[in-house]
Coordinates of C-alpha atoms and ligand atoms in Angstrom, one line a residue:
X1 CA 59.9 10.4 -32.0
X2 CA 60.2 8.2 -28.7
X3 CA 56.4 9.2 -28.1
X4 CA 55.6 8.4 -31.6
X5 CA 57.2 5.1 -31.4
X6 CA 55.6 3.9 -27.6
X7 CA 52.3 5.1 -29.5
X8 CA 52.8 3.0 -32.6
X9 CA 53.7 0.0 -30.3
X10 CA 50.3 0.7 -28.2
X11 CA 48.5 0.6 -31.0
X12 CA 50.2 -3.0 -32.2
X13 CA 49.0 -3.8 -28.9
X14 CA 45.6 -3.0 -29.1
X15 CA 45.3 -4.1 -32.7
X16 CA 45.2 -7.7 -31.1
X17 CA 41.9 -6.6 -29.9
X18 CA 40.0 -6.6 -33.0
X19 CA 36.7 -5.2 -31.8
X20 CA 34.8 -4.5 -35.1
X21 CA 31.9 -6.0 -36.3
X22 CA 29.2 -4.8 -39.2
X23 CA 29.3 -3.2 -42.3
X24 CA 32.6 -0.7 -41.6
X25 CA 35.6 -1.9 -42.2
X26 CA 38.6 -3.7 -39.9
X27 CA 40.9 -1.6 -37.8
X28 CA 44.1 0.1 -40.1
X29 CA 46.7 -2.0 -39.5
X30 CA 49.2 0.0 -37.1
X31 CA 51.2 2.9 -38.9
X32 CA 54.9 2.2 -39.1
X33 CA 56.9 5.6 -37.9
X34 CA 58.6 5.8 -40.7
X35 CA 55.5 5.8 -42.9
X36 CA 54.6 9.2 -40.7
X37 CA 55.1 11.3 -44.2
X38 CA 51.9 11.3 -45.7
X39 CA 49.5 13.6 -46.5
X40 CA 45.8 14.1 -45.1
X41 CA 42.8 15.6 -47.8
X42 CA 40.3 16.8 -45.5
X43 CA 36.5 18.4 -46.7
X44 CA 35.3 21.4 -44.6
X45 CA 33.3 24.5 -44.4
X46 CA 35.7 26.4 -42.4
X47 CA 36.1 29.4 -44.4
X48 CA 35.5 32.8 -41.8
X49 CA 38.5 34.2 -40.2
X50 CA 38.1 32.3 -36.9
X51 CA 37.5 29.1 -38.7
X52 CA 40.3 29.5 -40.7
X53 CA 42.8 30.0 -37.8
X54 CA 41.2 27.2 -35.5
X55 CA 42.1 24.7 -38.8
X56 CA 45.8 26.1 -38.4
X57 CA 45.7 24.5 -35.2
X58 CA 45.3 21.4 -36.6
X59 CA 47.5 21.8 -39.4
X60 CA 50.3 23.1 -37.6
X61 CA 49.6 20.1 -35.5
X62 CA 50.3 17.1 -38.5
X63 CA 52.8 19.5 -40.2
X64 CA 55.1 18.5 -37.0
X65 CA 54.5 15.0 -37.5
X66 CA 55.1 15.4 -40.7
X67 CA 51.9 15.0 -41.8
X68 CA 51.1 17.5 -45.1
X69 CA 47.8 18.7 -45.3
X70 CA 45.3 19.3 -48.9
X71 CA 42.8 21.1 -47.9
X72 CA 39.1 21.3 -49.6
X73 CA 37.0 24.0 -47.9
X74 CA 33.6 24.3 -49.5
X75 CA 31.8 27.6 -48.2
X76 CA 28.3 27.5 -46.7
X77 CA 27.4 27.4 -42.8
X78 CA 25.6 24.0 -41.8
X79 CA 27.3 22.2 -44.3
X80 CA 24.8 21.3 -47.0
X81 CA 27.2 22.2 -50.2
X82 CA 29.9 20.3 -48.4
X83 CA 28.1 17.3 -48.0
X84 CA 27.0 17.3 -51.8
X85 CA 30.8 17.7 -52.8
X86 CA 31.5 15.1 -50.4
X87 CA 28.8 12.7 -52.1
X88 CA 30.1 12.9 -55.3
X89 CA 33.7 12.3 -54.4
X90 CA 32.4 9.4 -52.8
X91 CA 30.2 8.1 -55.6
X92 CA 33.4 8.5 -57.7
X93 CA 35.4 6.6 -55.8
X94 CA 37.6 9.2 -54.3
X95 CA 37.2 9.6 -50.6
X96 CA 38.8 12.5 -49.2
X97 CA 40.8 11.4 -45.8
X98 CA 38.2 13.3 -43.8
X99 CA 35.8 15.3 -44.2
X100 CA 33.7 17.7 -41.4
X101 CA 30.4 15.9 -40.7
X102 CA 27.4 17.1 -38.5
X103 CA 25.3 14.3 -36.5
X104 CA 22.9 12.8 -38.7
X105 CA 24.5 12.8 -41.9
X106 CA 27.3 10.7 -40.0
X107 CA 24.8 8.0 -39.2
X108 CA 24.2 8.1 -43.2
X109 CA 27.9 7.6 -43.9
X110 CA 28.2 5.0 -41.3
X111 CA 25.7 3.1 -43.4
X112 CA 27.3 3.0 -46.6
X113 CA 29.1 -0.4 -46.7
X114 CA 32.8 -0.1 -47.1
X115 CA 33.0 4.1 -47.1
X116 CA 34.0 4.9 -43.6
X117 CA 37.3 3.6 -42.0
X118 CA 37.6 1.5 -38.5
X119 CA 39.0 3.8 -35.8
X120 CA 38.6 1.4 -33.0
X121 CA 42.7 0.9 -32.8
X122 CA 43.8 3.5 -31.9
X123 CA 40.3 4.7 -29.7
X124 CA 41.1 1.9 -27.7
X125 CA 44.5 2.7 -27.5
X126 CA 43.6 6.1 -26.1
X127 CA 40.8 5.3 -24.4
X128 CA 38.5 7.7 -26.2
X129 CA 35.3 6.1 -24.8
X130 CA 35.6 6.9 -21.4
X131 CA 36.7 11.0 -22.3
X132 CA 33.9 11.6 -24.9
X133 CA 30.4 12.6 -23.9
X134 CA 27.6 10.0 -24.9
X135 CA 25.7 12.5 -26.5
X136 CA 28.6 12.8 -29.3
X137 CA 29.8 9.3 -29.2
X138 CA 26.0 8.4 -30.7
X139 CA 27.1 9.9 -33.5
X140 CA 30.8 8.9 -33.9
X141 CA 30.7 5.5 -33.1
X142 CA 28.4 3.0 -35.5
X143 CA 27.5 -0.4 -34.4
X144 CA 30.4 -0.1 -31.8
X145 CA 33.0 1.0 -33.6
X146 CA 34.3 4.6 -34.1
X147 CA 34.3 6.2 -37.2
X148 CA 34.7 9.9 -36.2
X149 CA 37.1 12.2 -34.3
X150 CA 34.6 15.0 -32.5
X151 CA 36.4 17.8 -32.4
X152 CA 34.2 20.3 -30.4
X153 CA 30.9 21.2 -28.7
X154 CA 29.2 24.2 -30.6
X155 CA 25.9 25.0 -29.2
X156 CA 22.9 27.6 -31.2
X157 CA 21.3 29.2 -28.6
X158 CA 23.2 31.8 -27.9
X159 CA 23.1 35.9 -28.5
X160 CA 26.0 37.8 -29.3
X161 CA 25.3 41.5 -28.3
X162 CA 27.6 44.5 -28.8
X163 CA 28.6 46.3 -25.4
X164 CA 28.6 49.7 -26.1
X165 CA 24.9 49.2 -27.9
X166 CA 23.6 47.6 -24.7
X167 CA 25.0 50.2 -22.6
X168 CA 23.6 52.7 -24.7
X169 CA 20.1 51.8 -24.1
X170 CA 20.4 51.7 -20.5
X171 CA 19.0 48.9 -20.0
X172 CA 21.0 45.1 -18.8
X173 CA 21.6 42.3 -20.6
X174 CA 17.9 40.8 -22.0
X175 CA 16.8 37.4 -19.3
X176 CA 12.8 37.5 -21.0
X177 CA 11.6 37.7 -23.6
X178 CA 9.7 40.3 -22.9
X179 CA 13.2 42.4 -22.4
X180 CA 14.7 41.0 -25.2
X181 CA 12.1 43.2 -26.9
X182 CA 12.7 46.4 -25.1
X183 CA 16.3 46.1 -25.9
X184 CA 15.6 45.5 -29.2
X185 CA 13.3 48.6 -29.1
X186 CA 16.0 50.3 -28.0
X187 CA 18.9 49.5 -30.3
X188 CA 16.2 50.6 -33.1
X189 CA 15.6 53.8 -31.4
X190 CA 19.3 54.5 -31.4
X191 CA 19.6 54.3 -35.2
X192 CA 21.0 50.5 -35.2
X193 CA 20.2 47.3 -36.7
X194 CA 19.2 46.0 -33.9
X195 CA 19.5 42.6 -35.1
X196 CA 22.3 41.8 -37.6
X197 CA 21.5 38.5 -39.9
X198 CA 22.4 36.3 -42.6
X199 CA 19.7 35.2 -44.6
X200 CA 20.6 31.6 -45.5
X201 CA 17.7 28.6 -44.7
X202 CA 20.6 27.5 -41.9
X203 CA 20.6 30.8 -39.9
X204 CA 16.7 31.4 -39.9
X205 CA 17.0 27.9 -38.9
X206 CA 19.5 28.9 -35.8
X207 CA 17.1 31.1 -34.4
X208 CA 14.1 28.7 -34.5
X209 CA 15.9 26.1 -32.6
X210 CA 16.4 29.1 -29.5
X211 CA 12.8 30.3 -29.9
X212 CA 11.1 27.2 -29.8
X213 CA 13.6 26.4 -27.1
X214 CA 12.8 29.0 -25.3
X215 CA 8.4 27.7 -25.1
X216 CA 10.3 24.9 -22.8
X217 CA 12.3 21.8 -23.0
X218 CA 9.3 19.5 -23.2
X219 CA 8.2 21.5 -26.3
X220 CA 11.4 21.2 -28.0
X221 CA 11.9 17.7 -27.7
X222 CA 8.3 16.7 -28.9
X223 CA 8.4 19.1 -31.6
X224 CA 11.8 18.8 -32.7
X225 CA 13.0 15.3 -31.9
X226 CA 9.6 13.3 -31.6
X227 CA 8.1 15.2 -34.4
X228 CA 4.7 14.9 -32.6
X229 CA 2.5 16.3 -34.8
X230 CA 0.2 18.1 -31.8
X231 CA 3.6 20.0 -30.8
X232 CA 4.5 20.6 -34.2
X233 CA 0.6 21.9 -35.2
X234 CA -0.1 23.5 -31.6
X235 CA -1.0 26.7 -30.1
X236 CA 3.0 26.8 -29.0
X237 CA 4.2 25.9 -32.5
X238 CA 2.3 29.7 -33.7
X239 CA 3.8 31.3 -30.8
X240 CA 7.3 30.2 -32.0
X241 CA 6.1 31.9 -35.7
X242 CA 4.9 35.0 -34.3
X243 CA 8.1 35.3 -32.1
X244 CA 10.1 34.6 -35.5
X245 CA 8.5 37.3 -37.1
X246 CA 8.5 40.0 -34.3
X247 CA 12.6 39.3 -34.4
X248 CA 12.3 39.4 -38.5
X249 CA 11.1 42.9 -38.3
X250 CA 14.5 43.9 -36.3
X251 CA 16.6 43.2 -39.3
X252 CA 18.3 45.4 -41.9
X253 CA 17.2 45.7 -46.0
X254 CA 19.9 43.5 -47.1
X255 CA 20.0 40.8 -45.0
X256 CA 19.4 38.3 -48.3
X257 CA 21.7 35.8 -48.9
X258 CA 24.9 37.7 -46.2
X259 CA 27.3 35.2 -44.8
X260 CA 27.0 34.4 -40.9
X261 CA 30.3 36.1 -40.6
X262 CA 29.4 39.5 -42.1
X263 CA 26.4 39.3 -39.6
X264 CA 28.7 39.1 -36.8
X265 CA 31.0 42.3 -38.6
X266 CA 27.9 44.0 -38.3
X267 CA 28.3 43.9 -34.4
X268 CA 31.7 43.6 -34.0
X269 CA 32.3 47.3 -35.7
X270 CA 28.9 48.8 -33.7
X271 CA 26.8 49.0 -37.0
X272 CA 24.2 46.6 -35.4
X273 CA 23.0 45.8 -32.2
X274 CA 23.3 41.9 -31.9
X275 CA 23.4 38.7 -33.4
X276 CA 21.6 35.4 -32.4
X277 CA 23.9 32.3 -33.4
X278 CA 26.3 29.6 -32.5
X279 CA 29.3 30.2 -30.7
X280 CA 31.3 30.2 -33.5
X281 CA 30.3 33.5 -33.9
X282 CA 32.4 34.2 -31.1
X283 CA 35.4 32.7 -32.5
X284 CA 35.2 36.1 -35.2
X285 CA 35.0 38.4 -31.6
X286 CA 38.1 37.0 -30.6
X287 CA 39.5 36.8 -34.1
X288 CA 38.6 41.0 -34.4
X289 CA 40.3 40.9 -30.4
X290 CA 37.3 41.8 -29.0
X291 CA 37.0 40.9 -25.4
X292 CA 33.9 39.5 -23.6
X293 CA 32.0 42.4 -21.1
X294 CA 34.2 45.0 -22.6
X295 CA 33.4 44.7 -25.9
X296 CA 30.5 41.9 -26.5
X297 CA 28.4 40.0 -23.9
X298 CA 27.1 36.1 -24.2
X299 CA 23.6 35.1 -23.1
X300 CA 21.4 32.2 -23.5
X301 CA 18.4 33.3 -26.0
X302 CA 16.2 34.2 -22.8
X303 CA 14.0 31.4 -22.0
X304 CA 16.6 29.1 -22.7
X305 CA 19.4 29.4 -19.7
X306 CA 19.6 25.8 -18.7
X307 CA 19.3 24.3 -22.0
X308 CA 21.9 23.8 -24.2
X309 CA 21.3 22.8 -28.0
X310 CA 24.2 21.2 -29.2
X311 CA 25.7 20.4 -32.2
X312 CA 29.6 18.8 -32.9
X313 CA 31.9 19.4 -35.6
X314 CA 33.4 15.9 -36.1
X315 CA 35.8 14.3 -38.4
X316 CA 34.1 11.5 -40.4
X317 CA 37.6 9.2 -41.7
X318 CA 37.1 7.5 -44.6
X319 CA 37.9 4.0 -46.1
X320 CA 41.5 5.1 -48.3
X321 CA 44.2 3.3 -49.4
X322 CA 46.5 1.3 -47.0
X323 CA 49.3 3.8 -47.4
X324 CA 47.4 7.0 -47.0
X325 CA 46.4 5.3 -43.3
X326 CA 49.0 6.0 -41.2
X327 CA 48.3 10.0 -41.9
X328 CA 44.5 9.6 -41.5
X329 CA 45.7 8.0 -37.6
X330 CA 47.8 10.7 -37.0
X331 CA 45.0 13.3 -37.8
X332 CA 42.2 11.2 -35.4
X333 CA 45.2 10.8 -32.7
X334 CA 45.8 14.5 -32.6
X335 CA 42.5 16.2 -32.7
X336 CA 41.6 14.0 -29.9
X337 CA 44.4 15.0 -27.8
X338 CA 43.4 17.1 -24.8
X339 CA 46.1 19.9 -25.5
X340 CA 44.7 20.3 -28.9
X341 CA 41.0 20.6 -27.5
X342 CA 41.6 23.3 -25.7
X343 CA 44.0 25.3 -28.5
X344 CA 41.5 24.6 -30.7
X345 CA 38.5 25.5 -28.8
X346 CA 39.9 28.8 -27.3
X347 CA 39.9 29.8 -31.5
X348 CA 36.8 28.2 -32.6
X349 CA 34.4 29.5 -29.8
X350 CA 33.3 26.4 -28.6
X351 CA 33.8 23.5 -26.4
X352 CA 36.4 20.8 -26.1
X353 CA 34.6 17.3 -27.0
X354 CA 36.4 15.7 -24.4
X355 CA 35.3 15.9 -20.9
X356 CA 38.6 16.1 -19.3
X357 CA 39.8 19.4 -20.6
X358 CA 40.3 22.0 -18.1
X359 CA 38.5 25.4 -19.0
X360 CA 41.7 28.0 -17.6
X361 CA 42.5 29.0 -21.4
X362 CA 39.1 29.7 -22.0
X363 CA 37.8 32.8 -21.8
X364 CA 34.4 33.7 -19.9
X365 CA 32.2 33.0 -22.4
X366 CA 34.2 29.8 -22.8
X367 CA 34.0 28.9 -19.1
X368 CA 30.0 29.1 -19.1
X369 CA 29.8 27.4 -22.3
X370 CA 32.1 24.3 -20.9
X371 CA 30.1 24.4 -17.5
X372 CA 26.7 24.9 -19.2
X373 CA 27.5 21.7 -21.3
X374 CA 28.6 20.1 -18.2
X375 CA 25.6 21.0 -16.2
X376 CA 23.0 20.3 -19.0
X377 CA 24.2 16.6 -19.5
X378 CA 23.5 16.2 -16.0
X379 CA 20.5 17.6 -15.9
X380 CA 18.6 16.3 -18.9
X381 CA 19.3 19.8 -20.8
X382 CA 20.9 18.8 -23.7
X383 CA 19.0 18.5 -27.3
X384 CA 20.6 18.1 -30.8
X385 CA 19.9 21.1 -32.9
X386 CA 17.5 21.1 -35.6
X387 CA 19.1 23.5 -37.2
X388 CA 22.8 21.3 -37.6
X389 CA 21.0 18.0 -37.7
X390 CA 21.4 16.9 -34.6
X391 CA 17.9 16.3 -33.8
X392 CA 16.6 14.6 -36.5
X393 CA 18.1 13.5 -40.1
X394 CA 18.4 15.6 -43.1
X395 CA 15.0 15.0 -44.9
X396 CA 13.1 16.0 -41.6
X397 CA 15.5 19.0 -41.4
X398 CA 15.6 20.8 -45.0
X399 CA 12.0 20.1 -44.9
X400 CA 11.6 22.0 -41.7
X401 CA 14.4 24.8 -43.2
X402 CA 11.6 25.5 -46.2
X403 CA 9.3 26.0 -44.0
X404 CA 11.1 28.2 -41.7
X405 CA 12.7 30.5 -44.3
X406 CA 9.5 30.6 -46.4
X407 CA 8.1 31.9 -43.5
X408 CA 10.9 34.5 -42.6
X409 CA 10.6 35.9 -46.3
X410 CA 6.7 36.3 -45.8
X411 CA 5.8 33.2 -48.2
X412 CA 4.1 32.2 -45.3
X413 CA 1.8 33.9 -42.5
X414 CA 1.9 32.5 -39.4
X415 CA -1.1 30.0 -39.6
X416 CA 0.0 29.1 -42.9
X417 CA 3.6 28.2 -41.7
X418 CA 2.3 25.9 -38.6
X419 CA 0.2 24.1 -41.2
X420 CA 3.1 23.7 -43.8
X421 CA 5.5 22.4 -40.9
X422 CA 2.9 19.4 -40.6
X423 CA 3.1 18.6 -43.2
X424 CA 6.7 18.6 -44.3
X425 CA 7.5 17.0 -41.7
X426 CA 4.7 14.1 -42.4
X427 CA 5.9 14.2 -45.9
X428 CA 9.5 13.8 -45.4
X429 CA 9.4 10.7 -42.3
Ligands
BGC501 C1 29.6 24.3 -37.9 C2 30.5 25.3 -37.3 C3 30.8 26.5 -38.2 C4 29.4 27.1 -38.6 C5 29.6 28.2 -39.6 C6 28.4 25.0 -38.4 O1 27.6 24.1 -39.2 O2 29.2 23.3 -37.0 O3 31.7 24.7 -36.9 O4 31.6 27.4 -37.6 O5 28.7 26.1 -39.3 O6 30.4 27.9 -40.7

């Protein structure tokens, strides 16, 4: 409670510095500590085992503030059927107190006039811009003032590969393509899926943000983030198709339509070989206590070791009732505390948004993930995800997941999906 009260009195303090401006809305009034007993709605996708248990982190969190928590988890990796519940509760005029928002689609609710709330009280007060990484503060501040809480560092191009399968083809971890193949080969040979996936638009979209990763940085950014059309209609672009479709014929019959999560069952239990996806995939290892090089090894998608492509879960806090605010302050104040960044993290599988967190809870997949992020924003390695909307807004993006899942399912032949990303992405700018 003494904490709680020199907090609310810093953040009187800092109120005095009123630094908004634009369309968002001024900076909630300081909660009173008595007024600490609300209750906090929050909009996810958070629904695998891992997820589930990293959200516990949070909510045991408020619960000891006394801080209740509703929660509205709508399924579906990537978010999409979140962000249409979250439209029409805002249309409606009922804005949850937070909702889970990736990159671009913040910039969109940052435009809205009057939807999101004015965080820059209490990040002052904590001094959240000198922690958080530029890269995620373009998306959770607007016009200068903050409007999300970032809660991690996830990043796609990763593969997830069962140990025992490895060993079993003799061979090492995959650092080429090239060997990626052979192991692949291998796993087949064996009698596994070699390749365990989830056919959803978002997951064929995970693995096209590694391969064309993996033709070079340069490639990805003009492709993905200039949209130049030469990258997007070049001789690389059909590489990236063909490579999409030599890794679609390492996949199982059913693959239509299976949860991210069940993918990563598939390699947790043995049944399949790998898995290429975001680290949150290793949140279920963890989850199932699997340990990293006993049980599963972490690479970078070969081709793609000092790259990173990032994406961050962050906490979009919305424009609610004076006496719902107090809550919503608590919840931005505790997810951006460093003790909660790492609890959180070491669930989640990713990396803590703030720069200051030491990695020793981490495991070692954790550890290279923190000190690839680190070493990638120093060396001009770090790119938004397609996939997650990092690299370029929605339209751009589900016109570039038609293409990429048509193309997956065999609407599309290789030539044919090179021309179609032309002009989808021409269509939707
Ligand atoms: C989110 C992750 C989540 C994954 C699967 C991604 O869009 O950023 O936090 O674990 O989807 O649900």
């Amino acid at each position: 409670m003494k904490l709680l009260t020199l907090l609310f009195a810093a953040l009187a303090l800092a109120s005095c510095d009123n630094t908004s401006k634009d369309s968002t809305n001024t900076p909630a009034a300081a909660p009173q500590e008595s007024s600490l007993s609300g209750n906090v709605e929050v909009l996810h996708w958070w629904t695998s085992g891992s997820e589930g248990a990293a959200l516990n982190v949070l909510k045991e969190d408020l619960e000891s503030q006394g801080v209740t928590w509703s929660d509205m988890p709508v399924s579906g990796g990537g978010g999409d059927s979140a962000m249409t519940v979250l439209r029409t509760r805002i249309t409606s005029g009922n804005a949850p107190t937070a909702a889970q928002v990736l990159g671009y689609d913040i910039k969109d609710w940052a435009k809205i006039n009057g939807a999101v709330a004015n965080l820059n009280t209490i990040a002052n007060a904590e001094n959240w811009d000198s922690v958080v990484p530029e890269a995620l503060k373009n998306f959770s501040k607007h016009n200068g003032v903050w409007i999300a809480a970032p809660v991690n560092v996830h990043s796609s191009n990763w593969i997830w590969i069962n140990k025992e399968a490895l060993d079993a083809t003799g061979g090492r971890a995959p650092t080429s393509w090239d060997e990626l193949i052979l192991v692949l080969d291998a796993m087949k040979a064996n009698g596994l899926t070699a390749l365990a996936h989830g056919g959803q638009a978002w997951q064929e979209a995970v693995i096209f943000d590694a391969v064309v990763m993996s033709l070079g940085k340069g490639f990805y950014k003009s492709s993905m983030i200039d949209l130049d059309t030469r990258a997007l209609g070049g001789a690389k672009m059909l590489e990236v198709f063909r490579r999409m479709e030599t890794l679609r014929s390492y996949v199982d019959d059913n693959f239509s339509g299976r949860d991210w999560n069940i993918a990563s069952g598939m390699v947790i239990e043995g049944k399949a070989g790998m898995q290429i996806q975001g680290d949150w995939a290793k949140g279920e290892f963890v989850k199932a206590g699997k340990k990293p090089e006993e049980d599963f090894v972490c690479i970078r998608f070969p081709g793609t070791e000092d790259a990173v492509v990032f994406l961050a879960d962050q906490f979009v806090m919305f424009d609610i009732k004076d006496s719902d605010k107090p809550a919503q302050l608590a919840m931005a104040s505790a997810i951006m505390k460093p003790k909660f960044q790492s609890a959180f993290n070491v669930v989640k599988g990713s990396v803590p948004a703030r720069l200051d967190v030491a990695d020793t809870d981490f495991d070692s997949c954790g550890k290279k993930a923190i000190a690839d992020f680190a070493k990638a924003s120093k060396n001009n390695g770090l790119f938004g995800s397609l996939a997650h909307g990092h690299a370029a807004p929605a339209a751009i993006k589900n016109a570039m997941y038609d293409v990429i899942t048509g193309h997956f399912n065999g609407v599309y032949s290789n030539e044919e999906a090179v021309k179609q990303l032309v002009i989808a992405v021409a269509a939707a700018k």
